[in-house]
Amino acid sequence: MESSSSLELEYFKKDVGIKFQLYNSLFTSLPFHRIEKTGILLSLLLNHCEEGYDKGQSPTFILNDFFDRYTILKDDQGRVDLLFRFIQYMERQVVLFDALEDAAFKEITDVKGVGTLKHLESVVTEQGAQEALSKKLNDFSVRLVLTAHPTQFYPGPVLGIINDLAKALKENNTNRVNLYLQQLGKTPFFKKEKPSPYDEAMNLIWYLENIFYNAGGRILSLLKDRFSNQVSNDHNIISLGFWPGGDRDGNPNVTADTTQKVADALRSSILKCYYLDVRQLKRRLTFKGVDTILLELEMKLYENIFIPEQKTTLTKNEIVQYLQSISEILVKEHNGLFLSLVNNLKYKVEVFGLHFASIDIRQESSVHNKVLEEIAEKEKLLPADYANLSDEEKIFALEKSAGTVDKDLYNDISKDTILSILLIPVIQKYNGERGCNRYIISQSHSALNVLEVYHLFLLNGWNKTSLNIDIVPLFETIDDLRLATSVMHQLYSNNIYKEHLERRNKTQTIMVGFSDGTKDGGYLMANWSIFKAKKELTAISEKHGISVIFFDGRGGPPARGGGKTHKFYASMGSNISTKEIQLTIQGQTVSSTFGNIEGAQFNIEQLLHAGITNDLFPRTNNLRAEDEQLIDELAAISYDTYNEFKKHPQFLNFLINVSPLNYYGETNIGSRPTKRGKQKGLDLKDLRAIPFVGAWSQLKLNVPGFYGVGTAMEVIVKNGKLSAVKNLYRHSLFFKTLLDNCEMAMKKTFFPLTEYLKNHPQYEGIWNLIFKEFELTKKYLLLVSGKEELMEDYPVEKLSIQMRERIVLPLTTIQQYALAELRNGEEGILTDAFKKLVVRSSFGIVNAGRNSI
């Protein structure tokens, strides 16, 4: 009998690999200039790239040789025009591949296997853990927080085409596939203007309406069906968060007006979903006594959606009551006919309320400090010398402060900070309390950062006894993570804040950021620092009688906390709080992991399963003291190695001149600037993690995903601890997942692309350092795991990566060619064209990676 992975691999080859070759022929009918010739030449270019890199040739040599051999083009402009045609073609090949994978999801994924609710049911039954499960389900949830981080290189219309194309491919409807490909040919990937924060919100609301609403409903029905005795009606196991329109950190384009518009859009969107479901119910529930109630509910929803300026105080409980009345009549008078349809809608209403997703307000800590300094200066609500006080003196001053801020005295960011605080109760009035009840502080370094926000609320008219806001510190850098426990101890010891937590169910949410941690201290140290911080924060919270919830700021690739995310949550053990699983779902990850209903349902089930089983069966997940000491040693060596690498005199020059980093902002994919602050020039501290990781990803070097791991392993092995590391890999799911994700990052590297730099007078030193560390890491990962090649355990994903990387090989070649021309040439008539080649190449390269940045 074949294993499930073998069957999935065969399905992948048949339903994705072969179909890609078949449908790829339809590209010759795309509405592009000389498309047939472009397709033939691109096929020749792909082979020429593979042969050229095998011979150690540079991208510039490969392309110039290609032009000389296979075209009659001699002028630079004609050659550049052909390269743009290649880019258009490959972008759309990537779309086809994405759609084929989405269409084949159920065949290439074990949707009933390990990690699903069906598997959970069998394990719980086998272990006789029904009572433990009941307790866990009443106190556990998964919260997915959609963010507008600039990692989504597909514009909204193209994402819609991928969704429709996948459906047509699933049905083998060649005519529709051809039509959608024609539409794709006419649809631009590049936007001339950056989206506004509201545009970003509306793009993500499409996913809420079309994916998460339906996937969430399916999961809730499954839970109620399979675990009817364990699931409480008063507790939401799934919830959604939302950052677009609320995330102000480093984004001056987000204002209080934006937040209000997004909150209204979310409310309108969920009401529209309910309205459409009610309309569907009317076609089934045509019975006496039910139809009139349903009509009344329909009209209430209609008034709130379609009548201009009509915004009644309709509540979630009101809608639930209508549905409950209908259920009771169906049971009593109609033998429960279609009761499941009513219950399904009721479950959705209980989870999504009138908010759909909770808006988080986020701002950087220094902003709050500046606002308070301005308040001290203008209104004397605080000591005039507030800016010069120590942290302890500021806390004392804040606790003695009284009065209400006059918002009209302030401008710019101070006024917006005040208005955002005043806006929250307005949102809560119409969207419910969960519409907006959390304030996140990025760059949190001290207890003062949290207390300043708490007292800002009081100075803006909030009453401390009714302050229904969770204040969430975000710890990101390695140093901040090390200090996090002492910061929280100080907060928990503060009497005023302790009273606030008493009113918030003795619960504190703490956010940790993977991206900045990796940029700051490297892959191994960042992940280990977060693990240790969570363990210490759990202990200090328990000591103070506080239930702690961790909110993970995760991106797509392993270097930003992505990869096999659910396995990390399954490996936390009993020393880390798993009361809830909360994580950000950013840009590209939304479409690649949650881009269709089946995929979203599967991945949410994986997270539910991970959190529940980690708590119910944790005995194999706890790290022993000697394990922690070993990882401590590995992380410390890795950290030193990575930081030494960052100090290389060519580090920034290499990143700026060899990668597309300088052009990231010109892709116009997000409203947020690529760096914090307004200063000219590039400073690594102010550079955001997304363009940092994205630059290495497009270079096909993926430094943040592995650098330092190989050196750390080598030192440990030379110290005679190879068997200890192997044993750790075998028995620790956390450590194994850490290394498996590292393998994923390394599988997406392609050193021949930049091998021409190994003898470069300026960059040979840094390139050779990276290559040496890669080879070292690969050697020891295979030695420790016992594998023969990277990602051996994940054959389907490995093949997917190989096929995707092959599709865009000419694209990465074009980008490196353009960068080399910009680096080596003087300003000329083609300078702008080369810059555009760099930018336009980014779309296909990043989209092919699916979790590249």
mmCIF file with all atom_site columns, N, CA and C in Angstrom, residues 476-482 512-534 558-559 628-643 646 703-710 712 734-735 738-739 742:
data_model
loop_
_atom_site.group_PDB
_atom_site.id
_atom_site.type_symbol
_atom_site.label_atom_id
_atom_site.label_alt_id
_atom_site.label_comp_id
_atom_site.label_asym_id
_atom_site.label_entity_id
_atom_site.label_seq_id
_atom_site.pdbx_PDB_ins_code
_atom_site.Cartn_x
_atom_site.Cartn_y
_atom_site.Cartn_z
_atom_site.occupancy
_atom_site.B_iso_or_equiv
_atom_site.pdbx_formal_charge
_atom_site.auth_seq_id
_atom_site.auth_comp_id
_atom_site.auth_asym_id
_atom_site.auth_atom_id
_atom_site.pdbx_PDB_model_num
ATOM 1   N N  . GLU A 1 476 ? 10.199 42.957 20.161 1.00 0.00 ? 476 GLU A N  1
ATOM 2   C CA . GLU A 1 476 ? 10.670 42.530 18.841 1.00 0.00 ? 476 GLU A CA 1
ATOM 3   C C  . GLU A 1 476 ? 12.155 42.190 18.782 1.00 0.00 ? 476 GLU A C  1
ATOM 4   N N  . THR A 1 477 ? 12.994 43.086 19.250 1.00 0.00 ? 477 THR A N  1
ATOM 5   C CA . THR A 1 477 ? 14.432 42.844 19.126 1.00 0.00 ? 477 THR A CA 1
ATOM 6   C C  . THR A 1 477 ? 14.892 41.823 20.159 1.00 0.00 ? 477 THR A C  1
ATOM 7   N N  . ILE A 1 478 ? 16.093 41.299 19.954 1.00 0.00 ? 478 ILE A N  1
ATOM 8   C CA . ILE A 1 478 ? 16.649 40.316 20.892 1.00 0.00 ? 478 ILE A CA 1
ATOM 9   C C  . ILE A 1 478 ? 16.763 40.925 22.288 1.00 0.00 ? 478 ILE A C  1
ATOM 10  N N  . ASP A 1 479 ? 17.238 42.178 22.371 1.00 0.00 ? 479 ASP A N  1
ATOM 11  C CA . ASP A 1 479 ? 17.368 42.840 23.674 1.00 0.00 ? 479 ASP A CA 1
ATOM 12  C C  . ASP A 1 479 ? 16.008 43.032 24.340 1.00 0.00 ? 479 ASP A C  1
ATOM 13  N N  . ASP A 1 480 ? 15.004 43.432 23.560 1.00 0.00 ? 480 ASP A N  1
ATOM 14  C CA . ASP A 1 480 ? 13.658 43.627 24.123 1.00 0.00 ? 480 ASP A CA 1
ATOM 15  C C  . ASP A 1 480 ? 13.082 42.314 24.643 1.00 0.00 ? 480 ASP A C  1
ATOM 16  N N  . LEU A 1 481 ? 13.326 41.231 23.918 1.00 0.00 ? 481 LEU A N  1
ATOM 17  C CA . LEU A 1 481 ? 12.839 39.919 24.349 1.00 0.00 ? 481 LEU A CA 1
ATOM 18  C C  . LEU A 1 481 ? 13.508 39.489 25.648 1.00 0.00 ? 481 LEU A C  1
ATOM 19  N N  . ARG A 1 482 ? 14.797 39.808 25.794 1.00 0.00 ? 482 ARG A N  1
ATOM 20  C CA . ARG A 1 482 ? 15.510 39.461 27.030 1.00 0.00 ? 482 ARG A CA 1
ATOM 21  C C  . ARG A 1 482 ? 14.965 40.245 28.224 1.00 0.00 ? 482 ARG A C  1
ATOM 22  N N  . VAL A 1 512 ? 4.843  39.156 20.341 1.00 0.00 ? 512 VAL A N  1
ATOM 23  C CA . VAL A 1 512 ? 6.265  39.000 20.049 1.00 0.00 ? 512 VAL A CA 1
ATOM 24  C C  . VAL A 1 512 ? 6.447  39.015 18.533 1.00 0.00 ? 512 VAL A C  1
ATOM 25  N N  . GLY A 1 513 ? 7.507  39.679 18.077 1.00 0.00 ? 513 GLY A N  1
ATOM 26  C CA . GLY A 1 513 ? 7.733  39.832 16.647 1.00 0.00 ? 513 GLY A CA 1
ATOM 27  C C  . GLY A 1 513 ? 8.901  39.006 16.152 1.00 0.00 ? 513 GLY A C  1
ATOM 28  N N  . PHE A 1 514 ? 8.646  38.166 15.175 1.00 0.00 ? 514 PHE A N  1
ATOM 29  C CA . PHE A 1 514 ? 9.687  37.297 14.629 1.00 0.00 ? 514 PHE A CA 1
ATOM 30  C C  . PHE A 1 514 ? 10.567 38.034 13.621 1.00 0.00 ? 514 PHE A C  1
ATOM 31  N N  . SER A 1 515 ? 9.973  38.923 12.830 1.00 0.00 ? 515 SER A N  1
ATOM 32  C CA . SER A 1 515 ? 10.700 39.537 11.720 1.00 0.00 ? 515 SER A CA 1
ATOM 33  C C  . SER A 1 515 ? 11.877 40.378 12.185 1.00 0.00 ? 515 SER A C  1
ATOM 34  N N  . ASP A 1 516 ? 11.610 41.321 13.073 1.00 0.00 ? 516 ASP A N  1
ATOM 35  C CA . ASP A 1 516 ? 12.680 42.193 13.548 1.00 0.00 ? 516 ASP A CA 1
ATOM 36  C C  . ASP A 1 516 ? 13.693 41.424 14.380 1.00 0.00 ? 516 ASP A C  1
ATOM 37  N N  . GLY A 1 517 ? 13.223 40.378 15.069 1.00 0.00 ? 517 GLY A N  1
ATOM 38  C CA . GLY A 1 517 ? 14.139 39.554 15.844 1.00 0.00 ? 517 GLY A CA 1
ATOM 39  C C  . GLY A 1 517 ? 15.159 38.859 14.951 1.00 0.00 ? 517 GLY A C  1
ATOM 40  N N  . THR A 1 518 ? 14.691 38.350 13.812 1.00 0.00 ? 518 THR A N  1
ATOM 41  C CA . THR A 1 518 ? 15.590 37.684 12.873 1.00 0.00 ? 518 THR A CA 1
ATOM 42  C C  . THR A 1 518 ? 16.541 38.683 12.238 1.00 0.00 ? 518 THR A C  1
ATOM 43  N N  . LYS A 1 519 ? 16.023 39.828 11.837 1.00 0.00 ? 519 LYS A N  1
ATOM 44  C CA . LYS A 1 519 ? 16.883 40.879 11.261 1.00 0.00 ? 519 LYS A CA 1
ATOM 45  C C  . LYS A 1 519 ? 17.935 41.309 12.267 1.00 0.00 ? 519 LYS A C  1
ATOM 46  N N  . ASP A 1 520 ? 17.544 41.336 13.528 1.00 0.00 ? 520 ASP A N  1
ATOM 47  C CA . ASP A 1 520 ? 18.431 41.804 14.594 1.00 0.00 ? 520 ASP A CA 1
ATOM 48  C C  . ASP A 1 520 ? 19.462 40.750 15.001 1.00 0.00 ? 520 ASP A C  1
ATOM 49  N N  . GLY A 1 521 ? 19.015 39.496 15.188 1.00 0.00 ? 521 GLY A N  1
ATOM 50  C CA . GLY A 1 521 ? 19.909 38.500 15.783 1.00 0.00 ? 521 GLY A CA 1
ATOM 51  C C  . GLY A 1 521 ? 20.068 37.208 15.035 1.00 0.00 ? 521 GLY A C  1
ATOM 52  N N  . GLY A 1 522 ? 19.470 37.108 13.846 1.00 0.00 ? 522 GLY A N  1
ATOM 53  C CA . GLY A 1 522 ? 19.596 35.876 13.083 1.00 0.00 ? 522 GLY A CA 1
ATOM 54  C C  . GLY A 1 522 ? 18.503 34.873 13.392 1.00 0.00 ? 522 GLY A C  1
ATOM 55  N N  . TYR A 1 523 ? 18.368 33.887 12.509 1.00 0.00 ? 523 TYR A N  1
ATOM 56  C CA . TYR A 1 523 ? 17.244 32.936 12.546 1.00 0.00 ? 523 TYR A CA 1
ATOM 57  C C  . TYR A 1 523 ? 17.174 32.139 13.847 1.00 0.00 ? 523 TYR A C  1
ATOM 58  N N  . LEU A 1 524 ? 18.267 31.521 14.223 1.00 0.00 ? 524 LEU A N  1
ATOM 59  C CA . LEU A 1 524 ? 18.256 30.626 15.376 1.00 0.00 ? 524 LEU A CA 1
ATOM 60  C C  . LEU A 1 524 ? 18.035 31.400 16.673 1.00 0.00 ? 524 LEU A C  1
ATOM 61  N N  . MET A 1 525 ? 18.755 32.497 16.842 1.00 0.00 ? 525 MET A N  1
ATOM 62  C CA . MET A 1 525 ? 18.630 33.283 18.068 1.00 0.00 ? 525 MET A CA 1
ATOM 63  C C  . MET A 1 525 ? 17.239 33.904 18.196 1.00 0.00 ? 525 MET A C  1
ATOM 64  N N  . ALA A 1 526 ? 16.684 34.385 17.100 1.00 0.00 ? 526 ALA A N  1
ATOM 65  C CA . ALA A 1 526 ? 15.357 35.007 17.150 1.00 0.00 ? 526 ALA A CA 1
ATOM 66  C C  . ALA A 1 526 ? 14.307 34.006 17.624 1.00 0.00 ? 526 ALA A C  1
ATOM 67  N N  . ASN A 1 527 ? 14.292 32.829 17.020 1.00 0.00 ? 527 ASN A N  1
ATOM 68  C CA . ASN A 1 527 ? 13.287 31.828 17.390 1.00 0.00 ? 527 ASN A CA 1
ATOM 69  C C  . ASN A 1 527 ? 13.492 31.316 18.812 1.00 0.00 ? 527 ASN A C  1
ATOM 70  N N  . TRP A 1 528 ? 14.746 31.133 19.203 1.00 0.00 ? 528 TRP A N  1
ATOM 71  C CA . TRP A 1 528 ? 15.016 30.643 20.545 1.00 0.00 ? 528 TRP A CA 1
ATOM 72  C C  . TRP A 1 528 ? 14.727 31.720 21.590 1.00 0.00 ? 528 TRP A C  1
ATOM 73  N N  . SER A 1 529 ? 15.036 32.970 21.278 1.00 0.00 ? 529 SER A N  1
ATOM 74  C CA . SER A 1 529 ? 14.750 34.076 22.208 1.00 0.00 ? 529 SER A CA 1
ATOM 75  C C  . SER A 1 529 ? 13.260 34.200 22.457 1.00 0.00 ? 529 SER A C  1
ATOM 76  N N  . ILE A 1 530 ? 12.465 34.017 21.419 1.00 0.00 ? 530 ILE A N  1
ATOM 77  C CA . ILE A 1 530 ? 11.014 34.093 21.575 1.00 0.00 ? 530 ILE A CA 1
ATOM 78  C C  . ILE A 1 530 ? 10.505 32.914 22.405 1.00 0.00 ? 530 ILE A C  1
ATOM 79  N N  . PHE A 1 531 ? 11.036 31.730 22.137 1.00 0.00 ? 531 PHE A N  1
ATOM 80  C CA . PHE A 1 531 ? 10.639 30.558 22.914 1.00 0.00 ? 531 PHE A CA 1
ATOM 81  C C  . PHE A 1 531 ? 10.954 30.764 24.402 1.00 0.00 ? 531 PHE A C  1
ATOM 82  N N  . LYS A 1 532 ? 12.167 31.209 24.694 1.00 0.00 ? 532 LYS A N  1
ATOM 83  C CA . LYS A 1 532 ? 12.562 31.422 26.093 1.00 0.00 ? 532 LYS A CA 1
ATOM 84  C C  . LYS A 1 532 ? 11.752 32.544 26.736 1.00 0.00 ? 532 LYS A C  1
ATOM 85  N N  . ALA A 1 533 ? 11.528 33.623 25.970 1.00 0.00 ? 533 ALA A N  1
ATOM 86  C CA . ALA A 1 533 ? 10.746 34.741 26.505 1.00 0.00 ? 533 ALA A CA 1
ATOM 87  C C  . ALA A 1 533 ? 9.335  34.278 26.860 1.00 0.00 ? 533 ALA A C  1
ATOM 88  N N  . LYS A 1 534 ? 8.731  33.468 26.002 1.00 0.00 ? 534 LYS A N  1
ATOM 89  C CA . LYS A 1 534 ? 7.381  32.964 26.276 1.00 0.00 ? 534 LYS A CA 1
ATOM 90  C C  . LYS A 1 534 ? 7.358  32.102 27.543 1.00 0.00 ? 534 LYS A C  1
ATOM 91  N N  . PRO A 1 558 ? 10.278 31.392 6.647  1.00 0.00 ? 558 PRO A N  1
ATOM 92  C CA . PRO A 1 558 ? 10.853 31.029 7.942  1.00 0.00 ? 558 PRO A CA 1
ATOM 93  C C  . PRO A 1 558 ? 11.601 32.176 8.608  1.00 0.00 ? 558 PRO A C  1
ATOM 94  N N  . ALA A 1 559 ? 12.251 33.016 7.808  1.00 0.00 ? 559 ALA A N  1
ATOM 95  C CA . ALA A 1 559 ? 13.011 34.139 8.364  1.00 0.00 ? 559 ALA A CA 1
ATOM 96  C C  . ALA A 1 559 ? 12.119 35.171 9.039  1.00 0.00 ? 559 ALA A C  1
ATOM 97  N N  . GLU A 1 628 ? 17.763 22.605 26.662 1.00 0.00 ? 628 GLU A N  1
ATOM 98  C CA . GLU A 1 628 ? 17.768 24.065 26.638 1.00 0.00 ? 628 GLU A CA 1
ATOM 99  C C  . GLU A 1 628 ? 19.197 24.601 26.645 1.00 0.00 ? 628 GLU A C  1
ATOM 100 N N  . GLN A 1 629 ? 20.050 23.958 27.406 1.00 0.00 ? 629 GLN A N  1
ATOM 101 C CA . GLN A 1 629 ? 21.450 24.395 27.458 1.00 0.00 ? 629 GLN A CA 1
ATOM 102 C C  . GLN A 1 629 ? 22.111 24.228 26.086 1.00 0.00 ? 629 GLN A C  1
ATOM 103 N N  . LEU A 1 630 ? 21.785 23.130 25.401 1.00 0.00 ? 630 LEU A N  1
ATOM 104 C CA . LEU A 1 630 ? 22.361 22.876 24.082 1.00 0.00 ? 630 LEU A CA 1
ATOM 105 C C  . LEU A 1 630 ? 21.877 23.914 23.064 1.00 0.00 ? 630 LEU A C  1
ATOM 106 N N  . ILE A 1 631 ? 20.570 24.200 23.085 1.00 0.00 ? 631 ILE A N  1
ATOM 107 C CA . ILE A 1 631 ? 20.046 25.208 22.144 1.00 0.00 ? 631 ILE A CA 1
ATOM 108 C C  . ILE A 1 631 ? 20.590 26.587 22.498 1.00 0.00 ? 631 ILE A C  1
ATOM 109 N N  . ASP A 1 632 ? 20.763 26.851 23.793 1.00 0.00 ? 632 ASP A N  1
ATOM 110 C CA . ASP A 1 632 ? 21.389 28.109 24.222 1.00 0.00 ? 632 ASP A CA 1
ATOM 111 C C  . ASP A 1 632 ? 22.765 28.280 23.573 1.00 0.00 ? 632 ASP A C  1
ATOM 112 N N  . GLU A 1 633 ? 23.549 27.227 23.609 1.00 0.00 ? 633 GLU A N  1
ATOM 113 C CA . GLU A 1 633 ? 24.896 27.277 23.023 1.00 0.00 ? 633 GLU A CA 1
ATOM 114 C C  . GLU A 1 633 ? 24.825 27.502 21.518 1.00 0.00 ? 633 GLU A C  1
ATOM 115 N N  . LEU A 1 634 ? 23.952 26.758 20.858 1.00 0.00 ? 634 LEU A N  1
ATOM 116 C CA . LEU A 1 634 ? 23.787 26.902 19.404 1.00 0.00 ? 634 LEU A CA 1
ATOM 117 C C  . LEU A 1 634 ? 23.356 28.316 19.033 1.00 0.00 ? 634 LEU A C  1
ATOM 118 N N  . ALA A 1 635 ? 22.354 28.831 19.775 1.00 0.00 ? 635 ALA A N  1
ATOM 119 C CA . ALA A 1 635 ? 21.820 30.168 19.476 1.00 0.00 ? 635 ALA A CA 1
ATOM 120 C C  . ALA A 1 635 ? 22.879 31.245 19.701 1.00 0.00 ? 635 ALA A C  1
ATOM 121 N N  . ALA A 1 636 ? 23.670 31.109 20.769 1.00 0.00 ? 636 ALA A N  1
ATOM 122 C CA . ALA A 1 636 ? 24.698 32.113 21.083 1.00 0.00 ? 636 ALA A CA 1
ATOM 123 C C  . ALA A 1 636 ? 25.770 32.158 19.992 1.00 0.00 ? 636 ALA A C  1
ATOM 124 N N  . ILE A 1 637 ? 26.222 30.981 19.540 1.00 0.00 ? 637 ILE A N  1
ATOM 125 C CA . ILE A 1 637 ? 27.234 30.931 18.485 1.00 0.00 ? 637 ILE A CA 1
ATOM 126 C C  . ILE A 1 637 ? 26.661 31.492 17.186 1.00 0.00 ? 637 ILE A C  1
ATOM 127 N N  . SER A 1 638 ? 25.425 31.099 16.887 1.00 0.00 ? 638 SER A N  1
ATOM 128 C CA . SER A 1 638 ? 24.752 31.581 15.675 1.00 0.00 ? 638 SER A CA 1
ATOM 129 C C  . SER A 1 638 ? 24.602 33.100 15.702 1.00 0.00 ? 638 SER A C  1
ATOM 130 N N  . TYR A 1 639 ? 24.233 33.613 16.859 1.00 0.00 ? 639 TYR A N  1
ATOM 131 C CA . TYR A 1 639 ? 24.046 35.061 17.038 1.00 0.00 ? 639 TYR A CA 1
ATOM 132 C C  . TYR A 1 639 ? 25.354 35.817 16.781 1.00 0.00 ? 639 TYR A C  1
ATOM 133 N N  . ASP A 1 640 ? 26.409 35.330 17.362 1.00 0.00 ? 640 ASP A N  1
ATOM 134 C CA . ASP A 1 640 ? 27.717 35.981 17.170 1.00 0.00 ? 640 ASP A CA 1
ATOM 135 C C  . ASP A 1 640 ? 28.144 35.928 15.704 1.00 0.00 ? 640 ASP A C  1
ATOM 136 N N  . THR A 1 641 ? 27.914 34.785 15.076 1.00 0.00 ? 641 THR A N  1
ATOM 137 C CA . THR A 1 641 ? 28.288 34.617 13.664 1.00 0.00 ? 641 THR A CA 1
ATOM 138 C C  . THR A 1 641 ? 27.501 35.563 12.773 1.00 0.00 ? 641 THR A C  1
ATOM 139 N N  . TYR A 1 642 ? 26.198 35.650 13.028 1.00 0.00 ? 642 TYR A N  1
ATOM 140 C CA . TYR A 1 642 ? 25.329 36.518 12.228 1.00 0.00 ? 642 TYR A CA 1
ATOM 141 C C  . TYR A 1 642 ? 25.701 37.987 12.422 1.00 0.00 ? 642 TYR A C  1
ATOM 142 N N  . ASN A 1 643 ? 25.951 38.389 13.657 1.00 0.00 ? 643 ASN A N  1
ATOM 143 C CA . ASN A 1 643 ? 26.293 39.789 13.911 1.00 0.00 ? 643 ASN A CA 1
ATOM 144 C C  . ASN A 1 643 ? 27.655 40.158 13.344 1.00 0.00 ? 643 ASN A C  1
ATOM 145 N N  . LYS A 1 646 ? 26.997 40.852 9.778  1.00 0.00 ? 646 LYS A N  1
ATOM 146 C CA . LYS A 1 646 ? 26.390 42.177 9.554  1.00 0.00 ? 646 LYS A CA 1
ATOM 147 C C  . LYS A 1 646 ? 27.413 43.305 9.637  1.00 0.00 ? 646 LYS A C  1
ATOM 148 N N  . VAL A 1 703 ? 19.633 34.689 3.127  1.00 0.00 ? 703 VAL A N  1
ATOM 149 C CA . VAL A 1 703 ? 20.534 34.759 4.289  1.00 0.00 ? 703 VAL A CA 1
ATOM 150 C C  . VAL A 1 703 ? 19.810 34.720 5.636  1.00 0.00 ? 703 VAL A C  1
ATOM 151 N N  . PRO A 1 704 ? 18.726 35.508 5.839  1.00 0.00 ? 704 PRO A N  1
ATOM 152 C CA . PRO A 1 704 ? 18.091 35.517 7.170  1.00 0.00 ? 704 PRO A CA 1
ATOM 153 C C  . PRO A 1 704 ? 17.484 34.181 7.588  1.00 0.00 ? 704 PRO A C  1
ATOM 154 N N  . GLY A 1 705 ? 17.309 33.267 6.640  1.00 0.00 ? 705 GLY A N  1
ATOM 155 C CA . GLY A 1 705 ? 16.682 31.987 6.964  1.00 0.00 ? 705 GLY A CA 1
ATOM 156 C C  . GLY A 1 705 ? 17.643 30.899 7.401  1.00 0.00 ? 705 GLY A C  1
ATOM 157 N N  . PHE A 1 706 ? 18.967 31.152 7.340  1.00 0.00 ? 706 PHE A N  1
ATOM 158 C CA . PHE A 1 706 ? 19.897 30.084 7.727  1.00 0.00 ? 706 PHE A CA 1
ATOM 159 C C  . PHE A 1 706 ? 21.219 30.584 8.300  1.00 0.00 ? 706 PHE A C  1
ATOM 160 N N  . TYR A 1 707 ? 21.585 31.846 8.064  1.00 0.00 ? 707 TYR A N  1
ATOM 161 C CA . TYR A 1 707 ? 22.949 32.263 8.375  1.00 0.00 ? 707 TYR A CA 1
ATOM 162 C C  . TYR A 1 707 ? 23.270 32.120 9.874  1.00 0.00 ? 707 TYR A C  1
ATOM 163 N N  . GLY A 1 708 ? 24.372 31.468 10.153 1.00 0.00 ? 708 GLY A N  1
ATOM 164 C CA . GLY A 1 708 ? 24.811 31.239 11.529 1.00 0.00 ? 708 GLY A CA 1
ATOM 165 C C  . GLY A 1 708 ? 24.515 29.848 12.033 1.00 0.00 ? 708 GLY A C  1
ATOM 166 N N  . VAL A 1 709 ? 23.534 29.175 11.402 1.00 0.00 ? 709 VAL A N  1
ATOM 167 C CA . VAL A 1 709 ? 23.148 27.830 11.854 1.00 0.00 ? 709 VAL A CA 1
ATOM 168 C C  . VAL A 1 709 ? 24.287 26.840 11.610 1.00 0.00 ? 709 VAL A C  1
ATOM 169 N N  . GLY A 1 710 ? 24.910 26.906 10.433 1.00 0.00 ? 710 GLY A N  1
ATOM 170 C CA . GLY A 1 710 ? 25.976 25.969 10.103 1.00 0.00 ? 710 GLY A CA 1
ATOM 171 C C  . GLY A 1 710 ? 27.187 26.105 11.002 1.00 0.00 ? 710 GLY A C  1
ATOM 172 N N  . ALA A 1 712 ? 27.267 27.351 14.003 1.00 0.00 ? 712 ALA A N  1
ATOM 173 C CA . ALA A 1 712 ? 26.885 26.898 15.351 1.00 0.00 ? 712 ALA A CA 1
ATOM 174 C C  . ALA A 1 712 ? 26.955 25.377 15.441 1.00 0.00 ? 712 ALA A C  1
ATOM 175 N N  . PHE A 1 734 ? 9.931  20.983 18.514 1.00 0.00 ? 734 PHE A N  1
ATOM 176 C CA . PHE A 1 734 ? 10.310 22.389 18.348 1.00 0.00 ? 734 PHE A CA 1
ATOM 177 C C  . PHE A 1 734 ? 11.623 22.500 17.563 1.00 0.00 ? 734 PHE A C  1
ATOM 178 N N  . PHE A 1 735 ? 12.636 21.763 17.983 1.00 0.00 ? 735 PHE A N  1
ATOM 179 C CA . PHE A 1 735 ? 13.946 21.853 17.335 1.00 0.00 ? 735 PHE A CA 1
ATOM 180 C C  . PHE A 1 735 ? 13.880 21.306 15.908 1.00 0.00 ? 735 PHE A C  1
ATOM 181 N N  . LEU A 1 738 ? 12.229 23.825 13.722 1.00 0.00 ? 738 LEU A N  1
ATOM 182 C CA . LEU A 1 738 ? 13.177 24.925 13.512 1.00 0.00 ? 738 LEU A CA 1
ATOM 183 C C  . LEU A 1 738 ? 14.128 24.606 12.359 1.00 0.00 ? 738 LEU A C  1
ATOM 184 N N  . LEU A 1 739 ? 14.660 23.396 12.350 1.00 0.00 ? 739 LEU A N  1
ATOM 185 C CA . LEU A 1 739 ? 15.597 23.009 11.303 1.00 0.00 ? 739 LEU A CA 1
ATOM 186 C C  . LEU A 1 739 ? 14.883 22.708 9.983  1.00 0.00 ? 739 LEU A C  1
ATOM 187 N N  . CYS A 1 742 ? 14.323 25.885 8.312  1.00 0.00 ? 742 CYS A N  1
ATOM 188 C CA . CYS A 1 742 ? 15.610 26.342 7.797  1.00 0.00 ? 742 CYS A CA 1
ATOM 189 C C  . CYS A 1 742 ? 15.880 25.681 6.436  1.00 0.00 ? 742 CYS A C  1
#
